[in-house]
C-alpha positions as MATLAB code, in Angstrom:
seq = 'MTARQPLFVGGSWVEPDGGHYEVIDPASEETVGWAPEASRDQVLAACAAAREAFGPWSRTAPEERAAVLGRAAGIIAGRLKDYASLAQAETGATLGTARGMQVGVAAARFRRYARVEPAEWAVPPQINEAGPMGRAGVMGALAVRQPVGVVACVTSYNNPWANPAGKVAPALAMGNTVVVKPAPQDPLSVYRMARALEEAGVPPGVVNVVSGRSTGVGEAAVASPDVDMVSFTGSTAVGQRIAEVCGRDMKRQLMELGGKGAAVVLDDADLRSAVAGIGTTFSFYSGQICTAPTRVLAQRGIHDRLVEQLAAYAGRLKVGDPREPDTVVGPVISAAHRDRVESYVELGRKEGAVVVAGGERPDLPRGFYVAPTLLADCTNDMRVVREEIFGPVVAVVPFDDEEEGIALANDTDYGLIDYVWSGDVARAFRVARRLRAGGVGVNTVGRNMEAPFGGFKRSGVGRDVGSYALHAYSEVQAIVWPG';
ca = [
       0.033   -0.009   -0.004;
       1.338    3.358   -0.991;
       2.007    6.012    1.888;
       0.123    9.031    2.239;
       1.058   10.932   -0.831;
       1.866   14.668   -1.118;
       1.081   17.151   -3.639;
       3.809   18.220   -6.122;
       4.069   22.127   -6.127;
       6.958   24.196   -7.637;
       9.285   21.443   -7.432;
       8.534   20.514   -3.785;
       6.504   17.902   -2.186;
       3.696   19.551   -0.305;
       1.392   18.111    2.453;
      -2.221   18.692    1.326;
      -4.458   21.439    3.189;
      -7.387   18.952    2.692;
      -6.012   15.980    4.049;
      -5.988   12.708    2.226;
      -8.677   10.325    0.888;
      -8.591    6.452    0.275;
      -7.884    5.081   -3.401;
      -9.531    1.835   -3.641;
      -8.591   -1.271   -5.673;
     -11.583   -2.006   -7.782;
     -10.915   -5.618   -8.023;
     -10.376   -6.267   -4.364;
     -12.165   -3.283   -2.940;
      -9.172   -2.986   -0.543;
      -7.174    0.285    0.195;
      -4.492    0.853   -2.571;
      -3.161    4.265   -0.757;
      -4.080    7.550    0.284;
      -4.181   10.631   -2.081;
      -3.907   14.139   -1.450;
      -7.127   16.805   -1.534;
      -5.558   19.914   -2.555;
      -7.186   23.451   -1.511;
      -8.017   26.063   -3.986;
      -4.936   27.905   -2.686;
      -2.715   25.205   -3.602;
      -4.109   24.701   -6.826;
      -3.373   28.379   -7.550;
      -0.044   28.135   -6.120;
       0.938   25.472   -8.575;
      -0.596   27.363  -11.573;
       1.678   30.289   -9.989;
       4.646   28.209  -10.153;
       4.123   26.962  -13.555;
       3.785   30.642  -14.648;
       7.228   31.359  -12.943;
       8.898   28.612  -14.479;
       7.480   29.087  -18.078;
      10.003   31.603  -19.230;
      13.301   30.018  -18.453;
      11.930   26.622  -19.727;
      10.435   27.957  -22.903;
      13.626   29.585  -23.509;
      15.590   26.239  -22.836;
      17.019   24.579  -26.361;
      14.847   21.950  -27.637;
      17.473   19.548  -27.566;
      17.832   19.946  -23.668;
      13.995   19.662  -23.192;
      14.083   16.311  -25.424;
      16.891   15.066  -23.319;
      14.953   15.258  -19.923;
      12.092   13.517  -21.816;
      14.420   10.823  -23.130;
      15.868    9.987  -19.486;
      11.989   10.112  -18.137;
      11.298    7.659  -20.750;
      14.109    5.477  -19.780;
      13.275    5.704  -16.042;
       9.644    4.587  -16.671;
      10.593    1.936  -18.819;
      13.061    0.567  -16.395;
      10.520    0.487  -13.690;
       7.679   -0.897  -15.727;
       7.135   -3.731  -13.431;
       6.645   -1.661  -10.256;
       4.556    1.080  -12.013;
       2.357   -1.397  -13.641;
       1.483   -3.043  -10.345;
       0.327    0.317   -8.930;
      -1.734    0.924  -12.018;
      -3.103   -2.344  -11.921;
      -4.098   -1.726   -8.270;
      -5.696    1.655   -8.974;
      -7.350    0.677  -12.007;
      -8.275   -2.954  -12.013;
      -6.568   -3.323  -15.488;
      -5.387   -6.773  -16.696;
      -1.603   -7.408  -16.401;
      -1.117   -7.089  -20.094;
      -3.085   -3.707  -20.083;
      -1.183   -2.447  -17.091;
       2.222   -3.250  -18.673;
       1.728   -2.763  -22.332;
      -1.028   -0.168  -22.879;
      -0.652    2.007  -19.709;
       3.032    2.212  -18.399;
       4.420    1.113  -21.923;
       2.822    3.327  -23.954;
       3.714    6.302  -21.489;
       7.324    5.256  -21.727;
       6.676    5.352  -25.501;
       5.301    8.733  -25.575;
       8.030   10.285  -23.701;
      10.288    8.908  -25.809;
       8.418    9.943  -29.031;
       8.440   13.636  -27.844;
      12.232   13.406  -27.073;
      12.860   13.606  -30.819;
      13.132   17.147  -32.062;
      11.116   18.279  -34.873;
      11.627   21.602  -36.744;
       9.574   24.546  -35.109;
       9.891   26.930  -37.932;
       9.454   26.874  -41.689;
       9.860   29.550  -44.656;
       6.701   30.917  -46.156;
       6.625   31.674  -49.871;
       7.879   35.131  -50.610;
       5.371   37.627  -52.092;
       5.996   40.433  -54.220;
       4.000   43.568  -53.459;
       3.231   46.881  -55.011;
       3.759   50.069  -53.388;
       0.819   50.852  -51.320;
      -0.243   52.370  -47.857;
       1.108   49.281  -46.030;
       4.606   49.586  -47.308;
       6.981   50.020  -50.306;
       6.944   47.633  -53.407;
       9.265   44.805  -53.398;
       9.492   41.124  -51.986;
       8.259   40.477  -48.519;
       9.847   37.241  -46.764;
       8.067   35.470  -43.824;
       8.665   32.860  -41.497;
       6.006   30.703  -39.454;
       7.358   29.939  -36.120;
       5.672   27.647  -33.491;
       5.794   29.231  -30.048;
       4.669   27.390  -26.909;
       1.169   28.369  -25.526;
       2.330   28.958  -21.887;
       1.041   27.043  -18.749;
      -1.163   24.129  -19.588;
      -3.642   22.583  -17.202;
      -3.959   19.007  -17.821;
      -6.873   17.292  -16.594;
      -6.721   13.547  -17.152;
      -9.035   10.476  -17.351;
      -9.398    7.517  -14.896;
      -9.086    4.869  -17.370;
      -5.363    5.096  -18.332;
      -3.454    7.182  -15.576;
      -0.203    6.609  -17.466;
      -0.768    6.691  -21.181;
      -3.331    9.652  -21.113;
      -1.056   12.130  -18.926;
       1.915   11.049  -20.679;
       0.163   12.091  -24.066;
      -0.442   15.614  -22.660;
       2.809   16.298  -20.691;
       5.197   15.008  -23.039;
       4.265   17.132  -26.219;
       3.678   20.040  -24.152;
       6.887   20.086  -22.485;
       8.608   19.201  -25.738;
       7.073   22.555  -27.121;
       8.524   24.491  -24.091;
       5.116   24.902  -22.026;
       4.917   24.056  -18.289;
       2.062   21.892  -17.012;
      -0.435   21.556  -13.735;
      -1.712   18.033  -14.153;
      -5.082   17.371  -12.219;
      -5.372   13.695  -12.328;
      -8.678   12.045  -12.050;
      -9.550   11.256   -8.469;
     -10.072    7.591   -8.526;
      -6.504    6.718   -9.578;
      -4.008    9.733   -8.903;
      -1.058    7.808   -7.356;
       0.494    6.675  -10.725;
       0.519   10.250  -11.937;
       2.601   11.317   -8.843;
       5.021    8.167   -9.899;
       5.179    9.763  -13.145;
       6.086   13.241  -11.496;
       8.876   11.644   -9.421;
      10.259   10.035  -12.593;
      10.292   13.553  -14.390;
      12.004   15.148  -11.397;
      14.660   12.475  -11.511;
      15.077   13.058  -15.030;
      15.974   16.634  -14.463;
      12.811   18.743  -14.959;
      13.215   22.118  -13.366;
      11.072   23.275  -10.356;
       7.780   24.656  -11.554;
       7.632   22.770  -14.958;
       5.623   20.172  -13.745;
       3.145   20.493  -10.999;
       0.555   17.629   -9.754;
      -2.307   18.567   -7.625;
      -5.484   16.276   -6.882;
      -8.461   15.820   -4.921;
     -12.094   14.555   -5.064;
     -13.863   17.919   -5.239;
     -14.623   19.210   -8.250;
     -12.937   22.583   -6.997;
      -9.648   21.175   -7.632;
     -10.047   21.344  -11.380;
     -12.353   24.080  -11.577;
      -9.346   26.205   -9.730;
      -6.993   25.024  -12.383;
      -8.963   25.966  -15.342;
     -10.107   29.072  -14.119;
      -6.557   30.251  -13.070;
      -5.343   33.484  -14.738;
      -2.096   31.606  -14.695;
      -3.212   29.266  -17.122;
      -3.162   29.622  -20.916;
      -4.558   26.350  -22.187;
      -6.657   23.383  -20.887;
      -6.146   19.826  -22.031;
      -9.070   17.795  -21.029;
     -10.053   14.021  -21.538;
     -13.093   13.015  -19.978;
     -17.074   13.295  -20.441;
     -18.652   15.635  -22.892;
     -20.586   17.378  -20.022;
     -17.545   18.381  -18.292;
     -15.674   19.417  -21.374;
     -18.596   21.518  -22.019;
     -18.190   23.130  -18.511;
     -14.622   23.452  -18.995;
     -15.216   25.240  -22.526;
     -17.614   27.822  -20.985;
     -14.822   28.739  -18.525;
     -12.128   28.738  -21.269;
     -14.186   30.901  -23.452;
     -14.406   34.051  -21.110;
     -10.736   34.504  -21.311;
     -10.038   33.053  -24.787;
      -8.113   30.070  -23.170;
      -6.833   27.466  -25.913;
      -8.487   23.903  -25.390;
      -7.619   20.631  -26.515;
     -10.801   18.278  -25.634;
     -11.025   14.711  -25.877;
     -14.677   13.897  -25.046;
     -17.047   11.129  -25.344;
     -17.667    8.561  -27.982;
     -20.359    6.180  -29.309;
     -18.410    4.443  -31.772;
     -20.244    2.981  -34.833;
     -19.046   -0.269  -36.194;
     -20.637   -0.382  -39.795;
     -20.539   -4.321  -40.606;
     -21.297   -4.721  -44.125;
     -22.763   -8.050  -45.727;
     -19.499   -9.081  -46.995;
     -17.234   -8.647  -43.999;
     -14.910  -10.929  -42.622;
     -17.001  -12.079  -39.413;
     -14.240  -13.476  -37.473;
     -12.245  -10.117  -38.003;
     -15.454   -7.894  -37.349;
     -16.146  -10.038  -33.860;
     -12.654   -9.958  -32.693;
     -12.630   -6.034  -33.197;
     -15.895   -5.355  -31.781;
     -15.249   -7.715  -28.731;
     -12.339   -5.522  -27.405;
     -15.275   -3.226  -26.067;
     -15.867   -6.454  -23.670;
     -12.203   -6.828  -22.613;
     -10.074   -3.572  -23.413;
     -10.393   -1.722  -20.102;
     -13.470   -3.292  -19.456;
     -15.250   -1.099  -22.070;
     -14.031    1.948  -20.279;
     -12.530    3.611  -23.203;
     -13.949    6.370  -25.498;
     -12.729    4.945  -28.908;
     -14.804    1.468  -28.238;
     -17.012    0.233  -31.096;
     -20.056   -0.142  -28.776;
     -22.636    0.670  -31.463;
     -22.784   -2.149  -34.100;
     -24.680   -1.421  -37.229;
     -25.244   -4.732  -38.875;
     -26.371   -5.235  -42.342;
     -29.411   -7.845  -42.569;
     -27.609  -10.353  -44.638;
     -24.955  -10.896  -41.880;
     -26.944   -9.442  -38.868;
     -28.217  -12.939  -37.349;
     -24.650  -14.414  -37.699;
     -22.682  -11.432  -36.232;
     -25.199  -11.447  -33.171;
     -24.820  -15.256  -32.711;
     -20.894  -14.989  -32.808;
     -20.563  -12.042  -30.760;
     -22.654  -13.641  -28.134;
     -20.659  -16.686  -28.119;
     -17.484  -14.560  -28.118;
     -18.670  -12.542  -25.101;
     -19.532  -16.040  -22.996;
     -15.974  -17.267  -23.781;
     -14.249  -14.182  -21.704;
     -13.209  -15.047  -18.339;
     -14.467  -12.274  -15.911;
     -12.277  -12.094  -12.462;
      -9.321  -11.048  -10.762;
      -6.871   -8.980  -13.196;
      -3.919  -10.471  -11.513;
      -4.624  -13.837  -12.699;
      -3.139  -14.386  -16.007;
      -5.949  -15.770  -17.783;
      -8.330  -13.116  -16.922;
      -9.536  -11.080  -19.778;
     -12.341   -8.759  -18.276;
     -11.426   -6.959  -15.259;
     -13.544   -4.546  -13.124;
     -14.979   -1.155  -13.848;
     -13.542    1.564  -11.705;
     -16.071    1.906   -8.689;
     -19.175    0.466   -7.361;
     -20.910    3.582   -8.618;
     -19.730    3.165  -12.104;
     -20.885   -0.428  -11.900;
     -24.405    0.641  -10.943;
     -24.413    2.946  -13.547;
     -23.502    0.524  -16.252;
     -25.863   -2.084  -14.781;
     -28.870    0.795  -15.127;
     -28.095    0.897  -18.820;
     -28.614   -2.724  -19.324;
     -31.862   -2.603  -17.335;
     -32.940    0.472  -19.417;
     -32.266   -1.379  -22.592;
     -34.523   -4.200  -21.468;
     -37.281   -1.675  -20.925;
     -36.564    0.072  -24.302;
     -37.126   -3.482  -25.894;
     -33.573   -4.589  -26.426;
     -32.922   -8.337  -25.957;
     -30.081   -9.115  -23.851;
     -28.297  -12.121  -25.681;
     -25.238  -12.248  -23.735;
     -24.508  -11.145  -20.089;
     -26.821   -9.070  -18.492;
     -26.344  -10.449  -14.888;
     -23.815   -9.302  -12.234;
     -20.863  -11.903  -12.278;
     -20.870  -14.279   -9.091;
     -17.542  -12.969   -7.669;
     -17.118  -12.376   -3.761;
     -15.884   -8.799   -4.245;
     -14.835   -6.365   -6.785;
     -16.833   -3.969   -9.221;
     -17.532   -6.419  -12.087;
     -19.840   -6.339  -15.035;
     -20.317   -9.173  -17.379;
     -19.861   -8.707  -21.148;
     -23.118   -7.652  -22.220;
     -24.694   -7.786  -25.606;
     -27.933   -6.015  -26.460;
     -29.713   -7.002  -29.858;
     -32.910   -5.939  -31.738;
     -31.992   -2.440  -31.004;
     -33.177    0.825  -32.633;
     -31.003    3.763  -33.073;
     -33.407    5.854  -31.101;
     -32.982    4.110  -27.897;
     -30.776    5.399  -25.190;
     -28.526    2.543  -24.833;
     -27.517    3.058  -28.460;
     -27.269    7.159  -28.409;
     -25.705    7.522  -24.865;
     -22.238    6.509  -23.714;
     -22.303    3.840  -21.172;
     -18.446    3.513  -20.888;
     -18.643   -0.281  -19.824;
     -18.451   -3.829  -21.657;
     -21.900   -3.253  -23.354;
     -22.437   -3.383  -27.128;
     -25.725   -2.819  -28.773;
     -26.339   -4.053  -32.396;
     -28.636   -2.267  -34.762;
     -29.753   -3.817  -38.037;
     -29.861   -1.858  -41.518;
     -30.841   -2.828  -44.897;
     -28.268   -1.077  -47.388;
     -25.055    0.852  -47.392;
     -26.814    4.356  -47.543;
     -28.961    3.558  -44.491;
     -25.907    2.189  -42.428;
     -24.118    5.632  -43.220;
     -27.100    7.264  -42.205;
     -27.512    5.616  -38.961;
     -23.652    6.003  -38.178;
     -23.867    9.742  -38.571;
     -27.135   10.061  -36.503;
     -25.327   10.837  -33.336;
     -24.021   13.609  -31.266;
     -20.562   11.961  -31.043;
     -17.866   11.394  -33.734;
     -14.567   10.135  -32.247;
     -13.676    6.905  -33.988;
     -16.004    4.873  -36.160;
     -15.130    1.442  -37.959;
     -15.929   -0.331  -41.192;
     -15.870   -3.903  -41.948;
     -15.992   -4.988  -45.530;
     -14.401   -7.540  -47.732;
     -14.274   -5.161  -50.455;
     -11.681   -2.289  -49.468;
     -12.730    0.136  -52.282;
     -16.190   -0.265  -50.578;
     -15.047    0.177  -46.985;
     -13.053    3.369  -47.768;
     -16.146    4.581  -49.848;
     -18.208    4.329  -46.574;
     -15.210    5.689  -44.279;
     -14.924    9.057  -46.026;
     -18.694    9.594  -45.522;
     -18.714    9.011  -41.849;
     -18.583   12.218  -39.580;
     -15.946   10.934  -36.981;
     -12.375   12.143  -36.252;
     -11.046    8.632  -37.151;
     -12.151    5.613  -39.062;
     -10.902    1.890  -38.573;
     -11.076    0.100  -41.909;
     -11.348   -3.769  -40.767;
      -9.362   -2.850  -37.631;
      -9.490   -1.238  -34.354;
      -5.873   -0.690  -34.289;
      -4.105    2.803  -34.121;
      -1.427    4.435  -35.869;
       0.103    6.565  -33.227;
       1.429    9.150  -35.729;
      -2.109    9.804  -37.154;
      -4.249   12.767  -35.876;
      -6.634   11.808  -33.059;
      -9.542   13.634  -32.140;
     -13.495   13.944  -32.620;
     -16.247   15.520  -34.626;
     -19.305   16.981  -32.992;
     -19.410   16.591  -29.245;
     -16.479   14.142  -28.973;
     -13.872   17.072  -28.945;
     -12.072   19.828  -30.124;
      -8.652   19.931  -31.714;
      -5.969   16.980  -32.628;
      -3.069   15.463  -31.025;
      -0.858   12.355  -31.194;
       2.438   12.288  -33.160;
       3.271   15.638  -34.620;
      -0.140   16.833  -34.297;
       0.285   17.053  -30.621;
       3.033   19.653  -30.860;
       0.892   21.686  -32.937;
      -2.021   21.640  -30.614;
       0.350   22.606  -27.577;
       1.733   25.592  -29.802;
       0.866   28.798  -31.326;
       1.885   29.864  -34.848;
       3.515   33.146  -35.104;
       4.411   35.003  -38.453;
       7.627   36.974  -38.744;
       7.558   39.054  -41.867;
      10.294   41.431  -43.278;
      11.182   43.069  -46.456;
      13.277   41.352  -48.952;
];
């Protein structure tokens, strides 16, 4: 069990004004450790420390910043086993997920942004005629990427390593300073990350971490006059509130919000591939992931077979202690969230959906478990089809032809990632280009970690990942001169 964790403010480890609260292991319901509850004054102090550190850090050579990130990557990778053990205890992730997709991806992201990229480029010269704006002649220009300033990074509970790393690493690489507000359910991993960065040589104030169960912690960081940008991952409802606060001061925003990914399965699809991809909703983070293909749109020619195979797939998955090597589906994050997911399953029954797999709480002595659940005979107007459940629940809606499938996929408030399965690649790409989503997987749920990531509609604002993250954490400045 982790000792009582202090805050990290201005390069110092500080006792929290609000005391500590328990972090609970969702698999065992035992105490993992004690997280700090920051006061509003401590949050503002963290923002002020980041503001003071911004000038010197932003003027540091990109190669020096990259070296710090590279050392951090090495530290995290070298302690993968220990860090993954904590991540597993906080989140209930399976061992493979905690090591590979949480800590392993965090190390990879710090390593990625230790690679220096050009921050300026020439603009084609322009020939001007004499006029009120200047003399005739050639005007040269240079476009320069400048850091935004102080970034408040508000992170999600489903991945306390990869998600913060995906914000902190590119922000620091561009010369910004950060105040990280981790999710209240699993903040201890983020403090371990901060210790790794401190050990790697991050100067005082460049990275700050403040946590708490109170919504006031995040609100204070977002509203602080020292904060220039907010990078948020979480629900659309919270993102909307953050956007309102940012709008008052024209703060920059990067928002990765909710999703209700459509998996359009056409009648010529390889069903084995489609089932394996859609089935990740049941297993990967126990469905607690915004990119999950939770809304299956099945063309009628393959609908019954797809439902049958998905139900069989769900039934084969072992639900249980994530520390056991053969466990595939671990718990959801909390008892409250388990109740929320179960309430949606019951709502689906009332709306007329048929539960063809799961639907009952697993018979386990402790832990916040939800059985992989498949809902069939759904229509696109049901709440279980339209609202983000964030659990191992998949809803299937039939459609007749390609045009109807596209229309159903686009009939949603969300637009993060959709998927298309078809044996005809040209057909799949034709459908993909008509989907109103920030990303589309064609015959895969895999990701290219250099491709832009972000959502249409209520799924977010902006793009990150790869070089796009460097763009997101920077402002473009034009420098113009007479030739």
